[in-house]
PDB file of C-alpha atoms in Angstrom:
ATOM      1  CA  GLN A   1    -130.080  12.197  89.818  1.00 78.00           C
ATOM      2  CA  VAL A   2    -127.561  10.532  86.927  1.00 87.00           C
ATOM      3  CA  GLN A   3    -126.239   7.974  85.835  1.00 91.00           C
ATOM      4  CA  LEU A   4    -123.547   8.242  83.112  1.00 94.00           C
ATOM      5  CA  VAL A   5    -122.370   5.467  81.439  1.00 94.00           C
ATOM      6  CA  GLU A   6    -119.059   5.045  79.392  1.00 96.00           C
ATOM      7  CA  SER A   7    -118.274   3.090  76.450  1.00 96.00           C
ATOM      8  CA  GLY A   8    -115.673   2.523  73.495  1.00 97.00           C
ATOM      9  CA  GLY A   9    -112.529   1.517  75.886  1.00 97.00           C
ATOM     10  CA  GLY A  10    -110.143  -0.537  74.156  1.00 98.00           C
ATOM     11  CA  LEU A  11    -106.926  -1.826  73.369  1.00 98.00           C
ATOM     12  CA  VAL A  12    -105.138  -0.005  70.081  1.00 98.00           C
ATOM     13  CA  GLN A  13    -101.448   0.493  68.398  1.00 98.00           C
ATOM     14  CA  ALA A  14     -99.451   3.235  69.481  1.00 98.00           C
ATOM     15  CA  GLY A  15    -100.110   6.385  66.773  1.00 98.00           C
ATOM     16  CA  GLY A  16    -103.808   4.800  66.806  1.00 98.00           C
ATOM     17  CA  SER A  17    -107.386   6.702  67.652  1.00 98.00           C
ATOM     18  CA  LEU A  18    -109.896   5.530  69.976  1.00 98.00           C
ATOM     19  CA  LYS A  19    -113.235   7.407  70.584  1.00 98.00           C
ATOM     20  CA  LEU A  20    -115.161   7.335  73.569  1.00 98.00           C
ATOM     21  CA  SER A  21    -118.767   8.162  74.905  1.00 98.00           C
ATOM     22  CA  CYS A  22    -120.774   8.697  77.683  1.00 96.00           C
ATOM     23  CA  ALA A  23    -124.581   8.684  77.916  1.00 93.00           C
ATOM     24  CA  ALA A  24    -126.406  10.628  81.185  1.00 89.00           C
ATOM     25  CA  ALA A  25    -129.577   9.795  82.226  1.00 85.00           C
ATOM     26  CA  GLY A  26    -131.660  10.609  85.434  1.00 75.00           C
ATOM     27  CA  HIS A  27    -134.372  13.012  86.478  1.00 60.00           C
ATOM     28  CA  THR A  28    -131.645  15.520  87.419  1.00 57.00           C
ATOM     29  CA  LEU A  29    -130.933  17.715  84.820  1.00 64.00           C
ATOM     30  CA  PRO A  30    -129.773  20.028  83.287  1.00 76.00           C
ATOM     31  CA  ILE A  31    -126.452  19.387  84.016  1.00 87.00           C
ATOM     32  CA  GLY A  32    -123.548  21.785  84.195  1.00 93.00           C
ATOM     33  CA  ALA A  33    -120.068  21.051  83.070  1.00 95.00           C
ATOM     34  CA  MET A  34    -119.035  17.233  82.065  1.00 95.00           C
ATOM     35  CA  GLY A  35    -115.343  16.276  80.860  1.00 96.00           C
ATOM     36  CA  TRP A  36    -113.211  13.261  81.220  1.00 97.00           C
ATOM     37  CA  PHE A  37    -111.116  12.152  83.816  1.00 98.00           C
ATOM     38  CA  ARG A  38    -108.107   9.163  83.482  1.00 98.00           C
ATOM     39  CA  GLN A  39    -106.299   7.480  86.364  1.00 97.00           C
ATOM     40  CA  ALA A  40    -102.871   4.835  86.184  1.00 96.00           C
ATOM     41  CA  PRO A  41    -101.595   2.917  87.810  1.00 92.00           C
ATOM     42  CA  GLY A  42     -99.678   4.969  90.831  1.00 94.00           C
ATOM     43  CA  LYS A  43    -100.663   7.960  89.498  1.00 95.00           C
ATOM     44  CA  GLU A  44    -103.614  10.407  90.400  1.00 95.00           C
ATOM     45  CA  ARG A  45    -106.581  11.181  89.020  1.00 96.00           C
ATOM     46  CA  GLU A  46    -106.349  14.186  86.306  1.00 96.00           C
ATOM     47  CA  LEU A  47    -107.772  15.791  83.564  1.00 96.00           C
ATOM     48  CA  VAL A  48    -108.616  15.276  80.441  1.00 96.00           C
ATOM     49  CA  ALA A  49    -110.450  17.842  79.421  1.00 97.00           C
ATOM     50  CA  GLY A  50    -113.271  19.639  79.877  1.00 96.00           C
ATOM     51  CA  ILE A  51    -116.622  21.281  78.840  1.00 97.00           C
ATOM     52  CA  SER A  52    -119.419  23.712  79.251  1.00 96.00           C
ATOM     53  CA  ARG A  53    -122.813  23.308  79.098  1.00 92.00           C
ATOM     54  CA  SER A  54    -122.877  25.841  75.663  1.00 92.00           C
ATOM     55  CA  GLY A  55    -119.758  23.939  74.429  1.00 92.00           C
ATOM     56  CA  SER A  56    -118.153  27.109  74.696  1.00 89.00           C
ATOM     57  CA  SER A  57    -115.380  26.735  77.307  1.00 89.00           C
ATOM     58  CA  LEU A  58    -112.938  23.969  77.208  1.00 88.00           C
ATOM     59  CA  VAL A  59    -109.819  23.350  79.269  1.00 91.00           C
ATOM     60  CA  SER A  60    -107.085  20.249  78.848  1.00 91.00           C
ATOM     61  CA  PRO A  61    -104.051  19.955  79.981  1.00 91.00           C
ATOM     62  CA  ASP A  62    -100.646  20.579  77.082  1.00 92.00           C
ATOM     63  CA  SER A  63    -100.181  16.514  77.468  1.00 91.00           C
ATOM     64  CA  VAL A  64    -103.554  15.688  75.592  1.00 92.00           C
ATOM     65  CA  ARG A  65    -104.059  19.093  74.140  1.00 89.00           C
ATOM     66  CA  GLY A  66    -104.092  19.074  70.224  1.00 92.00           C
ATOM     67  CA  ARG A  67    -104.451  14.975  70.298  1.00 97.00           C
ATOM     68  CA  PHE A  68    -107.506  15.182  72.950  1.00 97.00           C
ATOM     69  CA  THR A  69    -110.872  16.750  71.209  1.00 96.00           C
ATOM     70  CA  ILE A  70    -113.925  17.641  73.863  1.00 97.00           C
ATOM     71  CA  SER A  71    -117.987  17.436  72.302  1.00 96.00           C
ATOM     72  CA  ARG A  72    -121.597  16.926  73.828  1.00 94.00           C
ATOM     73  CA  ASP A  73    -124.846  16.810  72.399  1.00 91.00           C
ATOM     74  CA  ASN A  74    -127.235  18.348  74.932  1.00 87.00           C
ATOM     75  CA  ALA A  75    -130.252  17.302  73.494  1.00 86.00           C
ATOM     76  CA  LYS A  76    -129.001  13.439  73.179  1.00 87.00           C
ATOM     77  CA  ASN A  77    -127.529  14.271  76.562  1.00 85.00           C
ATOM     78  CA  THR A  78    -123.645  12.685  76.125  1.00 92.00           C
ATOM     79  CA  VAL A  79    -120.404  13.553  75.732  1.00 95.00           C
ATOM     80  CA  ASP A  80    -117.628  12.329  73.566  1.00 97.00           C
ATOM     81  CA  LEU A  81    -114.216  11.963  73.743  1.00 97.00           C
ATOM     82  CA  GLN A  82    -111.916  11.651  70.145  1.00 98.00           C
ATOM     83  CA  MET A  83    -108.287  10.502  71.251  1.00 98.00           C
ATOM     84  CA  ASN A  84    -105.685  10.874  68.436  1.00 98.00           C
ATOM     85  CA  SER A  85    -101.710   9.959  68.006  1.00 98.00           C
ATOM     86  CA  LEU A  86    -102.547   7.957  70.931  1.00 98.00           C
ATOM     87  CA  LYS A  87     -98.960   7.391  73.348  1.00 97.00           C
ATOM     88  CA  PRO A  88     -98.119   4.444  75.442  1.00 97.00           C
ATOM     89  CA  GLU A  89     -98.667   7.183  78.526  1.00 96.00           C
ATOM     90  CA  ASP A  90    -101.880   7.681  77.775  1.00 97.00           C
ATOM     91  CA  THR A  91    -103.042   3.800  79.140  1.00 98.00           C
ATOM     92  CA  ALA A  92    -105.198   4.316  82.198  1.00 98.00           C
ATOM     93  CA  VAL A  93    -108.882   4.023  83.169  1.00 98.00           C
ATOM     94  CA  TYR A  94    -111.019   6.575  81.525  1.00 98.00           C
ATOM     95  CA  TYR A  95    -114.030   7.872  83.856  1.00 98.00           C
ATOM     96  CA  CYS A  96    -116.720  10.448  82.626  1.00 97.00           C
ATOM     97  CA  ALA A  97    -118.024  13.545  85.120  1.00 97.00           C
ATOM     98  CA  ALA A  98    -120.698  15.956  85.184  1.00 95.00           C
ATOM     99  CA  THR A  99    -121.774  18.314  87.339  1.00 94.00           C
ATOM    100  CA  ALA A 100    -125.328  20.270  88.266  1.00 90.00           C
ATOM    101  CA  THR A 101    -123.721  23.027  89.950  1.00 91.00           C
ATOM    102  CA  TYR A 102    -121.764  24.569  87.548  1.00 94.00           C
ATOM    103  CA  TYR A 103    -121.426  25.881  84.493  1.00 93.00           C
ATOM    104  CA  ASN A 104    -117.622  26.157  83.375  1.00 95.00           C
ATOM    105  CA  PRO A 105    -115.574  23.491  83.758  1.00 96.00           C
ATOM    106  CA  SER A 106    -112.864  22.752  86.456  1.00 95.00           C
ATOM    107  CA  TYR A 107    -109.449  20.526  86.870  1.00 94.00           C
ATOM    108  CA  SER A 108    -110.747  19.523  90.099  1.00 95.00           C
ATOM    109  CA  ALA A 109    -112.558  16.404  90.229  1.00 95.00           C
ATOM    110  CA  LYS A 110    -113.837  17.829  93.418  1.00 95.00           C
ATOM    111  CA  THR A 111    -116.523  19.575  91.091  1.00 91.00           C
ATOM    112  CA  TYR A 112    -117.716  16.694  89.793  1.00 95.00           C
ATOM    113  CA  GLU A 113    -120.253  14.765  91.429  1.00 94.00           C
ATOM    114  CA  TYR A 114    -121.736  12.647  89.826  1.00 94.00           C
ATOM    115  CA  TRP A 115    -119.193   9.800  87.807  1.00 96.00           C
ATOM    116  CA  GLY A 116    -119.471   6.823  84.969  1.00 97.00           C
ATOM    117  CA  GLN A 117    -118.012   3.355  86.724  1.00 96.00           C
ATOM    118  CA  GLY A 118    -114.838   3.767  84.654  1.00 97.00           C
ATOM    119  CA  THR A 119    -113.416   2.494  80.741  1.00 97.00           C
ATOM    120  CA  GLN A 120    -110.191   0.721  80.162  1.00 98.00           C
ATOM    121  CA  VAL A 121    -107.885   2.624  77.560  1.00 98.00           C
ATOM    122  CA  THR A 122    -104.368   0.133  76.690  1.00 98.00           C
ATOM    123  CA  VAL A 123    -102.089   1.565  74.254  1.00 98.00           C
ATOM    124  CA  PHE A 124     -99.562  -0.554  73.144  1.00 98.00           C
ATOM    125  CA  SER A 125     -95.645   0.293  70.893  1.00 95.00           C
TER     126      SER A 125
END
């Protein structure tokens, strides 16, 4: 079993930056792929960035590519999401996710069996 703890959410002006962090704890290791998802009111939960255990495989949608950067530190069991040039449409609850089953990331939330509690990101203009 793995517990994920998120931090770094908050209120930021459009064009600004935020860095989200997620720490994994538990005895069910090693963790394979990890990712960040977000869910805005009235919308489905969607992947914003995913990363393989080695960091060699990265996935992200066109809406955030070039603005968001995911990274991980396997020694510390952490994964971060650096968000730059934030837009009001980025406003959502952001969730950290992990899987012990798959090495490479996936766009599907169903492939991740461990989830954080979520952290609110609000972007105003």
